[in-house]
PDB file of C-alpha atoms in Angstrom:
ATOM      1  CA  UNK A 933     130.149  68.111 -96.964  1.00 75.00           C
ATOM      2  CA  UNK A 934     129.392  65.939 -99.480  1.00 87.00           C
ATOM      3  CA  UNK A 935     130.207  67.802-103.092  1.00 92.00           C
ATOM      4  CA  UNK A 936     128.392  65.373-105.125  1.00 94.00           C
ATOM      5  CA  UNK A 937     131.006  64.180-107.083  1.00 97.00           C
ATOM      6  CA  UNK A 938     131.333  60.330-106.563  1.00 96.00           C
ATOM      7  CA  UNK A 939     131.553  58.607-110.091  1.00 96.00           C
ATOM      8  CA  UNK A 940     132.127  61.596-111.797  1.00 98.00           C
ATOM      9  CA  UNK A 941     134.597  61.746-114.460  1.00 98.00           C
ATOM     10  CA  UNK A 942     137.083  64.490-114.431  1.00 99.00           C
ATOM     11  CA  UNK A 943     139.755  65.193-116.972  1.00 99.00           C
ATOM     12  CA  UNK A 944     143.057  67.018-115.270  1.00 99.00           C
ATOM     13  CA  UNK A 945     145.595  67.920-118.102  1.00 98.00           C
ATOM     14  CA  UNK A 946     149.161  69.008-116.641  1.00 96.00           C
ATOM     15  CA  UNK A 947     148.149  67.091-113.094  1.00 96.00           C
ATOM     16  CA  UNK A 948     151.469  65.242-112.406  1.00 93.00           C
ATOM     17  CA  UNK A 949     152.025  68.923-110.127  1.00 92.00           C
ATOM     18  CA  UNK A 950     151.314  72.033-108.815  1.00 94.00           C
ATOM     19  CA  UNK A 951     147.754  73.081-108.991  1.00 97.00           C
ATOM     20  CA  UNK A 952     146.659  70.377-111.324  1.00 97.00           C
ATOM     21  CA  UNK A 953     147.993  67.714-109.103  1.00 97.00           C
ATOM     22  CA  UNK A 954     146.281  69.096-105.817  1.00 98.00           C
ATOM     23  CA  UNK A 955     143.111  69.775-107.589  1.00 98.00           C
ATOM     24  CA  UNK A 956     142.839  65.753-108.482  1.00 98.00           C
ATOM     25  CA  UNK A 957     143.648  65.376-104.839  1.00 98.00           C
ATOM     26  CA  UNK A 958     140.397  66.997-104.142  1.00 97.00           C
ATOM     27  CA  UNK A 959     138.792  64.789-106.898  1.00 97.00           C
ATOM     28  CA  UNK A 960     140.136  61.706-105.582  1.00 97.00           C
ATOM     29  CA  UNK A 961     138.863  62.016-101.829  1.00 96.00           C
ATOM     30  CA  UNK A 962     135.634  62.975-103.184  1.00 96.00           C
ATOM     31  CA  UNK A 963     135.364  59.431-105.085  1.00 95.00           C
ATOM     32  CA  UNK A 964     135.733  61.038-108.835  1.00 97.00           C
ATOM     33  CA  UNK A 965     137.235  58.779-111.505  1.00 97.00           C
ATOM     34  CA  UNK A 966     139.992  60.354-112.883  1.00 98.00           C
ATOM     35  CA  UNK A 967     142.016  61.000-116.211  1.00 98.00           C
ATOM     36  CA  UNK A 968     145.529  62.810-115.837  1.00 98.00           C
ATOM     37  CA  UNK A 969     148.405  63.464-117.750  1.00 98.00           C
ATOM     38  CA  UNK A 970     151.846  64.995-117.592  1.00 96.00           C
ATOM     39  CA  UNK A 971     154.754  65.261-119.653  1.00 96.00           C
ATOM     40  CA  UNK A 972     157.356  63.442-116.692  1.00 95.00           C
ATOM     41  CA  UNK A 973     156.353  59.677-116.764  1.00 96.00           C
ATOM     42  CA  UNK A 974     158.032  59.481-113.356  1.00 96.00           C
ATOM     43  CA  UNK A 975     156.067  62.345-111.880  1.00 95.00           C
ATOM     44  CA  UNK A 976     152.811  61.126-113.620  1.00 96.00           C
ATOM     45  CA  UNK A 977     152.942  57.785-112.484  1.00 95.00           C
ATOM     46  CA  UNK A 978     153.480  58.664-108.776  1.00 95.00           C
ATOM     47  CA  UNK A 979     150.654  61.278-108.476  1.00 95.00           C
ATOM     48  CA  UNK A 980     148.489  58.220-109.795  1.00 96.00           C
ATOM     49  CA  UNK A 981     149.485  55.956-107.034  1.00 96.00           C
ATOM     50  CA  UNK A 982     148.873  58.936-104.545  1.00 95.00           C
ATOM     51  CA  UNK A 983     145.570  59.829-106.152  1.00 96.00           C
ATOM     52  CA  UNK A 984     144.373  55.649-105.808  1.00 95.00           C
ATOM     53  CA  UNK A 985     145.492  55.807-102.060  1.00 94.00           C
ATOM     54  CA  UNK A 986     143.292  58.590-101.288  1.00 93.00           C
ATOM     55  CA  UNK A 987     140.231  57.006-102.903  1.00 89.00           C
ATOM     56  CA  UNK A 988     139.722  57.853-106.653  1.00 91.00           C
ATOM     57  CA  UNK A 989     137.443  55.259-107.899  1.00 90.00           C
ATOM     58  CA  UNK A 990     139.780  54.918-111.228  1.00 96.00           C
ATOM     59  CA  UNK A 991     142.757  57.013-112.418  1.00 97.00           C
ATOM     60  CA  UNK A 992     143.861  57.034-116.137  1.00 98.00           C
ATOM     61  CA  UNK A 993     147.334  58.596-116.204  1.00 98.00           C
ATOM     62  CA  UNK A 994     148.617  59.351-119.733  1.00 98.00           C
ATOM     63  CA  UNK A 995     151.957  60.499-120.566  1.00 98.00           C
ATOM     64  CA  UNK A 996     150.968  63.795-123.099  1.00 98.00           C
ATOM     65  CA  UNK A 997     152.213  67.305-123.673  1.00 97.00           C
ATOM     66  CA  UNK A 998     149.041  69.993-123.329  1.00 96.00           C
ATOM     67  CA  UNK A 999     151.115  71.794-125.961  1.00 96.00           C
ATOM     68  CA  UNK A1000     150.815  68.483-128.568  1.00 97.00           C
ATOM     69  CA  UNK A1001     147.349  68.610-130.156  1.00 98.00           C
ATOM     70  CA  UNK A1002     147.475  64.861-131.328  1.00 98.00           C
ATOM     71  CA  UNK A1003     148.748  64.027-127.890  1.00 98.00           C
ATOM     72  CA  UNK A1004     145.416  66.100-126.154  1.00 98.00           C
ATOM     73  CA  UNK A1005     143.378  64.549-128.374  1.00 98.00           C
ATOM     74  CA  UNK A1006     144.658  61.000-127.575  1.00 98.00           C
ATOM     75  CA  UNK A1007     144.456  61.834-123.875  1.00 98.00           C
ATOM     76  CA  UNK A1008     140.277  62.724-124.746  1.00 99.00           C
ATOM     77  CA  UNK A1009     139.812  59.725-126.452  1.00 98.00           C
ATOM     78  CA  UNK A1010     141.364  57.294-124.194  1.00 98.00           C
ATOM     79  CA  UNK A1011     139.516  58.919-120.826  1.00 99.00           C
ATOM     80  CA  UNK A1012     136.147  58.365-123.177  1.00 98.00           C
ATOM     81  CA  UNK A1013     136.655  55.292-123.860  1.00 98.00           C
ATOM     82  CA  UNK A1014     137.680  53.818-120.330  1.00 98.00           C
ATOM     83  CA  UNK A1015     134.945  55.604-119.027  1.00 98.00           C
ATOM     84  CA  UNK A1016     132.239  56.398-121.571  1.00 98.00           C
ATOM     85  CA  UNK A1017     132.240  60.218-120.779  1.00 98.00           C
ATOM     86  CA  UNK A1018     133.941  63.326-119.337  1.00 99.00           C
ATOM     87  CA  UNK A1019     131.889  65.431-116.850  1.00 99.00           C
ATOM     88  CA  UNK A1020     134.691  67.647-115.401  1.00 99.00           C
ATOM     89  CA  UNK A1021     137.178  69.302-117.233  1.00 99.00           C
ATOM     90  CA  UNK A1022     139.748  71.215-115.295  1.00 99.00           C
ATOM     91  CA  UNK A1023     141.838  73.399-118.470  1.00 99.00           C
ATOM     92  CA  UNK A1024     145.176  73.791-117.200  1.00 97.00           C
ATOM     93  CA  UNK A1025     148.510  74.353-118.988  1.00 95.00           C
ATOM     94  CA  UNK A1026     151.968  75.925-118.587  1.00 89.00           C
ATOM     95  CA  UNK A1027     152.287  79.889-118.177  1.00 87.00           C
ATOM     96  CA  UNK A1028     153.409  81.499-120.958  1.00 87.00           C
ATOM     97  CA  UNK A1029     157.414  83.346-120.326  1.00 85.00           C
ATOM     98  CA  UNK A1030     157.986  86.627-118.378  1.00 83.00           C
ATOM     99  CA  UNK A1031     160.466  88.811-120.344  1.00 86.00           C
ATOM    100  CA  UNK A1032     160.889  92.786-120.170  1.00 87.00           C
ATOM    101  CA  UNK A1033     158.322  93.900-122.755  1.00 93.00           C
ATOM    102  CA  UNK A1034     160.798  95.272-125.283  1.00 94.00           C
ATOM    103  CA  UNK A1035     162.551  92.089-125.498  1.00 94.00           C
ATOM    104  CA  UNK A1036     159.403  90.169-126.310  1.00 95.00           C
ATOM    105  CA  UNK A1037     159.687  89.451-130.303  1.00 96.00           C
ATOM    106  CA  UNK A1038     156.074  88.712-132.482  1.00 97.00           C
ATOM    107  CA  UNK A1039     156.760  84.907-131.713  1.00 97.00           C
ATOM    108  CA  UNK A1040     157.154  84.933-128.398  1.00 96.00           C
ATOM    109  CA  UNK A1041     154.085  86.378-128.416  1.00 96.00           C
ATOM    110  CA  UNK A1042     152.552  83.838-130.311  1.00 97.00           C
ATOM    111  CA  UNK A1043     153.930  81.539-128.267  1.00 96.00           C
ATOM    112  CA  UNK A1044     152.368  82.661-125.180  1.00 95.00           C
ATOM    113  CA  UNK A1045     148.915  82.512-126.680  1.00 96.00           C
ATOM    114  CA  UNK A1046     149.534  79.150-127.975  1.00 97.00           C
ATOM    115  CA  UNK A1047     151.014  77.763-124.360  1.00 95.00           C
ATOM    116  CA  UNK A1048     148.333  79.203-122.259  1.00 96.00           C
ATOM    117  CA  UNK A1049     145.180  80.330-124.661  1.00 97.00           C
ATOM    118  CA  UNK A1050     145.010  77.738-127.581  1.00 98.00           C
ATOM    119  CA  UNK A1051     146.215  75.133-125.294  1.00 98.00           C
ATOM    120  CA  UNK A1052     143.263  75.214-122.642  1.00 98.00           C
ATOM    121  CA  UNK A1053     140.741  76.354-125.560  1.00 99.00           C
ATOM    122  CA  UNK A1054     141.768  73.033-127.311  1.00 99.00           C
ATOM    123  CA  UNK A1055     140.802  71.128-124.067  1.00 99.00           C
ATOM    124  CA  UNK A1056     137.448  72.957-123.902  1.00 99.00           C
ATOM    125  CA  UNK A1057     136.686  72.330-127.354  1.00 99.00           C
ATOM    126  CA  UNK A1058     136.913  68.859-127.395  1.00 99.00           C
ATOM    127  CA  UNK A1059     134.672  68.009-124.159  1.00 99.00           C
ATOM    128  CA  UNK A1060     132.042  70.440-124.764  1.00 99.00           C
ATOM    129  CA  UNK A1061     130.564  68.835-127.449  1.00 99.00           C
ATOM    130  CA  UNK A1062     129.616  65.339-125.358  1.00 98.00           C
ATOM    131  CA  UNK A1063     128.928  67.638-122.101  1.00 99.00           C
ATOM    132  CA  UNK A1064     126.118  69.407-124.120  1.00 99.00           C
ATOM    133  CA  UNK A1065     124.855  66.326-125.591  1.00 98.00           C
ATOM    134  CA  UNK A1066     124.722  64.667-122.011  1.00 98.00           C
ATOM    135  CA  UNK A1067     123.179  67.724-120.598  1.00 98.00           C
ATOM    136  CA  UNK A1068     125.642  67.789-117.762  1.00 98.00           C
ATOM    137  CA  UNK A1069     129.029  68.958-117.356  1.00 99.00           C
ATOM    138  CA  UNK A1070     131.715  71.212-116.017  1.00 99.00           C
ATOM    139  CA  UNK A1071     134.716  73.232-117.716  1.00 99.00           C
ATOM    140  CA  UNK A1072     136.905  75.425-115.191  1.00 99.00           C
ATOM    141  CA  UNK A1073     139.984  77.055-117.024  1.00 99.00           C
ATOM    142  CA  UNK A1074     143.025  78.133-114.983  1.00 98.00           C
ATOM    143  CA  UNK A1075     143.834  81.719-115.702  1.00 97.00           C
ATOM    144  CA  UNK A1076     145.149  84.405-112.996  1.00 95.00           C
ATOM    145  CA  UNK A1077     145.005  87.469-111.564  1.00 94.00           C
ATOM    146  CA  UNK A1078     147.549  89.176-114.287  1.00 91.00           C
ATOM    147  CA  UNK A1079     144.285  88.498-116.271  1.00 93.00           C
ATOM    148  CA  UNK A1080     142.494  91.154-114.537  1.00 93.00           C
ATOM    149  CA  UNK A1081     145.639  93.325-112.409  1.00 90.00           C
ATOM    150  CA  UNK A1082     148.672  93.591-115.070  1.00 89.00           C
ATOM    151  CA  UNK A1083     151.795  93.827-113.850  1.00 83.00           C
ATOM    152  CA  UNK A1084     155.078  95.078-116.484  1.00 85.00           C
ATOM    153  CA  UNK A1085     157.253  92.055-114.978  1.00 76.00           C
ATOM    154  CA  UNK A1086     154.233  89.374-116.414  1.00 84.00           C
ATOM    155  CA  UNK A1087     152.884  91.566-118.926  1.00 93.00           C
ATOM    156  CA  UNK A1088     152.421  87.917-121.428  1.00 95.00           C
ATOM    157  CA  UNK A1089     150.433  86.308-119.062  1.00 93.00           C
ATOM    158  CA  UNK A1090     148.245  89.749-118.194  1.00 95.00           C
ATOM    159  CA  UNK A1091     147.297  89.415-122.093  1.00 96.00           C
ATOM    160  CA  UNK A1092     146.550  85.689-122.182  1.00 97.00           C
ATOM    161  CA  UNK A1093     144.828  85.533-118.658  1.00 97.00           C
ATOM    162  CA  UNK A1094     142.553  88.258-120.152  1.00 97.00           C
ATOM    163  CA  UNK A1095     142.005  86.188-123.388  1.00 97.00           C
ATOM    164  CA  UNK A1096     140.847  83.126-121.114  1.00 97.00           C
ATOM    165  CA  UNK A1097     138.784  85.362-119.038  1.00 97.00           C
ATOM    166  CA  UNK A1098     136.677  86.084-121.945  1.00 98.00           C
ATOM    167  CA  UNK A1099     136.691  83.045-123.461  1.00 98.00           C
ATOM    168  CA  UNK A1100     135.329  81.501-120.015  1.00 98.00           C
ATOM    169  CA  UNK A1101     132.715  84.122-120.089  1.00 98.00           C
ATOM    170  CA  UNK A1102     131.418  83.462-123.862  1.00 98.00           C
ATOM    171  CA  UNK A1103     131.417  79.679-123.524  1.00 99.00           C
ATOM    172  CA  UNK A1104     129.562  80.136-120.153  1.00 99.00           C
ATOM    173  CA  UNK A1105     126.746  81.561-122.249  1.00 98.00           C
ATOM    174  CA  UNK A1106     126.923  78.989-125.000  1.00 98.00           C
ATOM    175  CA  UNK A1107     126.487  75.562-122.273  1.00 99.00           C
ATOM    176  CA  UNK A1108     123.952  77.309-120.390  1.00 98.00           C
ATOM    177  CA  UNK A1109     121.042  76.091-121.897  1.00 98.00           C
ATOM    178  CA  UNK A1110     122.593  72.474-121.714  1.00 98.00           C
ATOM    179  CA  UNK A1111     123.746  71.966-118.205  1.00 98.00           C
ATOM    180  CA  UNK A1112     127.342  72.819-118.897  1.00 99.00           C
ATOM    181  CA  UNK A1113     128.764  75.529-116.565  1.00 99.00           C
ATOM    182  CA  UNK A1114     131.660  77.403-117.059  1.00 99.00           C
ATOM    183  CA  UNK A1115     133.571  79.160-114.681  1.00 99.00           C
ATOM    184  CA  UNK A1116     137.144  80.536-114.564  1.00 99.00           C
ATOM    185  CA  UNK A1117     139.754  80.614-111.486  1.00 98.00           C
ATOM    186  CA  UNK A1118     142.102  83.309-111.100  1.00 97.00           C
ATOM    187  CA  UNK A1119     145.113  82.113-108.560  1.00 97.00           C
ATOM    188  CA  UNK A1120     147.369  84.534-107.150  1.00 94.00           C
ATOM    189  CA  UNK A1121     150.551  83.993-106.320  1.00 93.00           C
ATOM    190  CA  UNK A1122     150.679  80.706-105.183  1.00 94.00           C
ATOM    191  CA  UNK A1123     153.795  78.359-104.091  1.00 92.00           C
ATOM    192  CA  UNK A1124     154.211  76.688-107.260  1.00 88.00           C
ATOM    193  CA  UNK A1125     157.128  76.100-109.891  1.00 85.00           C
ATOM    194  CA  UNK A1126     155.742  78.859-111.837  1.00 83.00           C
ATOM    195  CA  UNK A1127     155.426  81.451-109.180  1.00 83.00           C
ATOM    196  CA  UNK A1128     159.426  80.602-108.492  1.00 87.00           C
ATOM    197  CA  UNK A1129     160.357  80.816-112.367  1.00 82.00           C
ATOM    198  CA  UNK A1130     158.474  84.193-112.167  1.00 80.00           C
ATOM    199  CA  UNK A1131     160.642  85.376-108.603  1.00 86.00           C
ATOM    200  CA  UNK A1132     163.702  84.245-111.209  1.00 87.00           C
ATOM    201  CA  UNK A1133     162.712  86.732-113.891  1.00 82.00           C
ATOM    202  CA  UNK A1134     161.821  89.390-111.533  1.00 83.00           C
ATOM    203  CA  UNK A1135     165.214  88.993-109.893  1.00 87.00           C
ATOM    204  CA  UNK A1136     166.984  89.381-113.294  1.00 86.00           C
ATOM    205  CA  UNK A1137     165.143  92.058-114.791  1.00 83.00           C
ATOM    206  CA  UNK A1138     165.378  94.058-111.646  1.00 88.00           C
ATOM    207  CA  UNK A1139     168.594  93.125-110.415  1.00 91.00           C
ATOM    208  CA  UNK A1140     167.741  92.509-107.466  1.00 93.00           C
ATOM    209  CA  UNK A1141     167.913  89.674-104.682  1.00 92.00           C
ATOM    210  CA  UNK A1142     165.836  86.359-104.947  1.00 89.00           C
ATOM    211  CA  UNK A1143     164.212  86.917-101.740  1.00 90.00           C
ATOM    212  CA  UNK A1144     163.755  90.430-102.380  1.00 90.00           C
ATOM    213  CA  UNK A1145     161.918  89.207-105.835  1.00 88.00           C
ATOM    214  CA  UNK A1146     159.504  86.758-103.523  1.00 89.00           C
ATOM    215  CA  UNK A1147     158.652  89.603-101.248  1.00 89.00           C
ATOM    216  CA  UNK A1148     157.788  91.801-104.022  1.00 87.00           C
ATOM    217  CA  UNK A1149     155.712  89.251-105.340  1.00 85.00           C
ATOM    218  CA  UNK A1150     153.475  88.815-102.647  1.00 87.00           C
ATOM    219  CA  UNK A1151     153.501  92.830-101.457  1.00 88.00           C
ATOM    220  CA  UNK A1152     150.293  92.936-102.667  1.00 89.00           C
ATOM    221  CA  UNK A1153     148.667  90.220-101.167  1.00 94.00           C
ATOM    222  CA  UNK A1154     146.277  91.002 -98.064  1.00 96.00           C
ATOM    223  CA  UNK A1155     146.842  87.744 -96.004  1.00 96.00           C
ATOM    224  CA  UNK A1156     150.739  88.365 -96.272  1.00 93.00           C
ATOM    225  CA  UNK A1157     151.740  85.071 -98.081  1.00 95.00           C
ATOM    226  CA  UNK A1158     151.855  82.921-100.782  1.00 95.00           C
ATOM    227  CA  UNK A1159     148.869  80.645-101.376  1.00 96.00           C
ATOM    228  CA  UNK A1160     148.975  76.919-101.513  1.00 97.00           C
ATOM    229  CA  UNK A1161     147.881  74.907-104.125  1.00 97.00           C
ATOM    230  CA  UNK A1162     145.655  72.754-102.569  1.00 98.00           C
ATOM    231  CA  UNK A1163     144.158  76.464-101.740  1.00 98.00           C
ATOM    232  CA  UNK A1164     143.129  76.737-104.982  1.00 98.00           C
ATOM    233  CA  UNK A1165     142.492  73.282-105.914  1.00 98.00           C
ATOM    234  CA  UNK A1166     139.452  73.408-103.200  1.00 98.00           C
ATOM    235  CA  UNK A1167     138.136  76.154-105.029  1.00 98.00           C
ATOM    236  CA  UNK A1168     138.304  73.982-107.979  1.00 99.00           C
ATOM    237  CA  UNK A1169     136.221  71.217-106.566  1.00 98.00           C
ATOM    238  CA  UNK A1170     133.678  73.435-105.495  1.00 98.00           C
ATOM    239  CA  UNK A1171     132.654  74.929-108.809  1.00 99.00           C
ATOM    240  CA  UNK A1172     132.911  71.319-110.071  1.00 99.00           C
ATOM    241  CA  UNK A1173     130.162  70.217-107.490  1.00 97.00           C
ATOM    242  CA  UNK A1174     126.887  70.115-107.193  1.00 95.00           C
ATOM    243  CA  UNK A1175     126.773  72.752-104.706  1.00 96.00           C
ATOM    244  CA  UNK A1176     127.735  74.889-107.451  1.00 98.00           C
ATOM    245  CA  UNK A1177     124.561  74.619-109.668  1.00 98.00           C
ATOM    246  CA  UNK A1178     123.792  77.858-109.573  1.00 98.00           C
ATOM    247  CA  UNK A1179     127.203  79.149-110.656  1.00 99.00           C
ATOM    248  CA  UNK A1180     128.544  79.716-114.335  1.00 99.00           C
ATOM    249  CA  UNK A1181     130.319  82.878-116.131  1.00 98.00           C
ATOM    250  CA  UNK A1182     132.397  83.557-112.946  1.00 98.00           C
ATOM    251  CA  UNK A1183     135.973  84.675-112.918  1.00 97.00           C
ATOM    252  CA  UNK A1184     136.877  83.447-109.049  1.00 98.00           C
ATOM    253  CA  UNK A1185     139.994  84.987-107.398  1.00 98.00           C
ATOM    254  CA  UNK A1186     141.875  83.058-104.934  1.00 98.00           C
ATOM    255  CA  UNK A1187     144.427  85.303-104.328  1.00 96.00           C
ATOM    256  CA  UNK A1188     144.611  86.306-100.750  1.00 96.00           C
ATOM    257  CA  UNK A1189     143.320  89.385-101.371  1.00 96.00           C
ATOM    258  CA  UNK A1190     145.770  90.569-104.032  1.00 93.00           C
ATOM    259  CA  UNK A1191     143.293  92.236-106.372  1.00 93.00           C
ATOM    260  CA  UNK A1192     141.527  95.321-104.892  1.00 90.00           C
ATOM    261  CA  UNK A1193     138.855  96.373-107.251  1.00 86.00           C
ATOM    262  CA  UNK A1194     135.124  96.229-106.725  1.00 82.00           C
TER     263      UNK A1194
END
């Protein structure tokens, strides 16, 4: 199926590993032009080489930390200088820390909001005006099912993901008259470094084995397993494509049936 992504310019922060890297692979296979960033130069260069081999029209790889505003601003400038525009943003960031509620300080909450919410909002704010001027754009926020179905072991994730979902809904309305479609993906338990971190925190907090923690994390998943980053990436590519031209303000759960509400 042709997604209409050939020659589109896609910006994917934090794309040297995990869901970001898998999404970049989807865009590469579709013939898009890519700009990616990551903090680890070795992993970033390996990802860029892989993406070129997969068919990406061009790959700009920039060492940058999504938490550092100046570095993200430089990433956007370099992308625009290289390609002249940014058509697609897959807003991405680290997940917040996981800790029992009573151990979370005011500073922990501020860091959690900065890590996930402010970071992705900053990325969107930098690209939205250009998309609006050109009359075409796609912004996809990466949130998470905890924003809809909170859990005590990831209470910070629940709060910040809920905030991101609200931002996606509001920005979708702002972009609707200008051809800019804005959606959010809610990954469920996906087998990434983040999920391994959550399993370790749950194991420590509840005094259970790591394997028991992993089983608990996917116990609500109807399909009975962890998802793969590539499965989330396929949904991201679809929302960025011409095929999703009547979809905006949507919160898409890619969770194997974890969320049970209607």
